[in-house]
Amino acid sequence: TQPVQSGPTQHSDVGVGKRAFAVGDIAYYWSTTHRSWIKTNVLSLNKDAAGVTLTYNLECKSKVEAWQMRRIEEPRDTPPDVSENAGGGFAVGMPVQC
């Protein structure tokens, strides 16, 4: 996949699942290392051959999936739910309860 760097785009044109982000958007990224939400900017999008956004390159991390991100207006009082867009399961380093 090739990163796409362009000016701000319509949110309906990008992203997979419930959340879509455009280049230049301010967002929050869930850091499994710091176990907290980190405020960041979307630098570019990684799209497949059909033009569907697969991941986002952020100021703080590259190739981030939308389920690991929150819009500025969304609540961030808990870690992300990986089942939301990732097909279930857990991300590496994510805390789990037994």
CSV table of C-alpha atoms in Angstrom, one decimal:
chain,number,residue,atom,x,y,z
A,1,THR,CA,0.0,0.0,0.0
A,2,GLN,CA,1.1,3.5,-0.8
A,3,PRO,CA,0.5,6.4,1.6
A,4,VAL,CA,-1.7,9.1,0.3
A,5,GLN,CA,-0.7,12.7,1.2
A,6,SER,CA,-3.2,15.3,0.3
A,7,GLY,CA,-5.2,18.2,1.7
A,8,PRO,CA,-8.2,17.6,3.9
A,9,THR,CA,-10.9,15.3,2.4
A,10,GLN,CA,-14.5,14.5,3.1
A,11,HIS,CA,-14.8,11.9,5.9
A,12,SER,CA,-17.2,9.8,3.9
A,13,ASP,CA,-14.4,9.2,1.3
A,14,VAL,CA,-12.0,7.5,3.7
A,15,GLY,CA,-11.7,4.9,6.4
A,16,VAL,CA,-13.0,1.5,7.2
A,17,GLY,CA,-15.8,0.7,9.6
A,18,LYS,CA,-17.5,3.3,11.9
A,19,ARG,CA,-14.6,5.7,12.0
A,20,ALA,CA,-13.0,7.6,9.2
A,21,PHE,CA,-10.3,10.2,9.3
A,22,ALA,CA,-8.8,12.6,6.8
A,23,VAL,CA,-5.3,13.9,6.4
A,24,GLY,CA,-4.9,16.8,8.8
A,25,ASP,CA,-7.5,15.6,11.3
A,26,ILE,CA,-6.7,15.7,15.0
A,27,ALA,CA,-7.4,12.4,16.6
A,28,TYR,CA,-6.5,10.3,19.7
A,29,TYR,CA,-4.5,7.1,19.4
A,30,TRP,CA,-4.6,4.3,22.0
A,31,SER,CA,-1.0,3.5,23.1
A,32,THR,CA,-0.7,0.0,24.5
A,33,THR,CA,2.8,1.0,25.7
A,34,HIS,CA,1.6,4.0,27.8
A,35,ARG,CA,-1.9,2.5,28.3
A,36,SER,CA,-3.5,5.9,27.5
A,37,TRP,CA,-4.9,8.0,24.6
A,38,ILE,CA,-2.4,10.2,22.8
A,39,LYS,CA,-3.5,13.3,21.0
A,40,THR,CA,-2.0,13.2,17.4
A,41,ASN,CA,-2.5,14.3,13.8
A,42,VAL,CA,-3.3,12.2,10.7
A,43,LEU,CA,-0.4,12.6,8.3
A,44,SER,CA,-1.4,10.2,5.5
A,45,LEU,CA,-3.6,7.3,4.6
A,46,ASN,CA,-2.6,3.8,3.4
A,47,LYS,CA,-5.1,2.6,0.8
A,48,ASP,CA,-5.5,-0.7,-1.0
A,49,ALA,CA,-5.7,-1.0,-4.8
A,50,ALA,CA,-9.4,-0.2,-4.8
A,51,GLY,CA,-8.8,3.0,-2.9
A,52,VAL,CA,-10.1,1.8,0.5
A,53,THR,CA,-8.2,3.2,3.5
A,54,LEU,CA,-6.7,0.4,5.4
A,55,THR,CA,-4.5,2.2,8.0
A,56,TYR,CA,-3.5,5.7,9.0
A,57,ASN,CA,0.0,7.2,9.4
A,58,LEU,CA,-0.1,9.5,12.5
A,59,GLU,CA,2.5,11.8,14.0
A,60,CYS,CA,3.1,9.3,16.8
A,61,LYS,CA,2.8,6.0,14.9
A,62,SER,CA,2.4,4.6,11.4
A,63,LYS,CA,0.0,2.0,10.0
A,64,VAL,CA,-2.7,2.5,12.7
A,65,GLU,CA,-6.1,0.9,12.2
A,66,ALA,CA,-9.2,3.0,12.8
A,67,TRP,CA,-10.3,0.9,15.8
A,68,GLN,CA,-7.2,2.2,17.6
A,69,MET,CA,-8.3,5.8,17.1
A,70,ARG,CA,-10.9,8.1,18.4
A,71,ARG,CA,-12.3,11.4,17.1
A,72,ILE,CA,-11.6,14.4,19.2
A,73,GLU,CA,-15.3,14.5,20.4
A,74,GLU,CA,-15.5,10.8,21.3
A,75,PRO,CA,-15.2,9.6,24.9
A,76,ARG,CA,-11.8,8.2,25.8
A,77,ASP,CA,-12.4,6.8,29.3
A,78,THR,CA,-11.6,3.2,28.4
A,79,PRO,CA,-9.3,1.4,26.0
A,80,PRO,CA,-10.6,0.7,22.5
A,81,ASP,CA,-12.8,-2.4,21.8
A,82,VAL,CA,-10.8,-4.4,19.3
A,83,SER,CA,-13.9,-6.3,18.2
A,84,GLU,CA,-15.3,-3.0,16.8
A,85,ASN,CA,-13.4,-3.1,13.5
A,86,ALA,CA,-10.7,-5.7,13.8
A,87,GLY,CA,-12.8,-8.8,13.5
A,88,GLY,CA,-12.5,-9.6,17.2
A,89,GLY,CA,-9.5,-10.8,19.2
A,90,PHE,CA,-6.9,-8.7,21.0
A,91,ALA,CA,-4.0,-6.5,19.9
A,92,VAL,CA,-0.5,-7.3,20.9
A,93,GLY,CA,0.3,-5.7,24.3
A,94,MET,CA,-3.4,-5.0,25.1
A,95,PRO,CA,-4.3,-5.7,28.7
A,96,VAL,CA,-6.9,-8.5,29.1
A,97,GLN,CA,-9.0,-9.7,32.0
A,98,CYS,CA,-9.1,-13.4,33.0
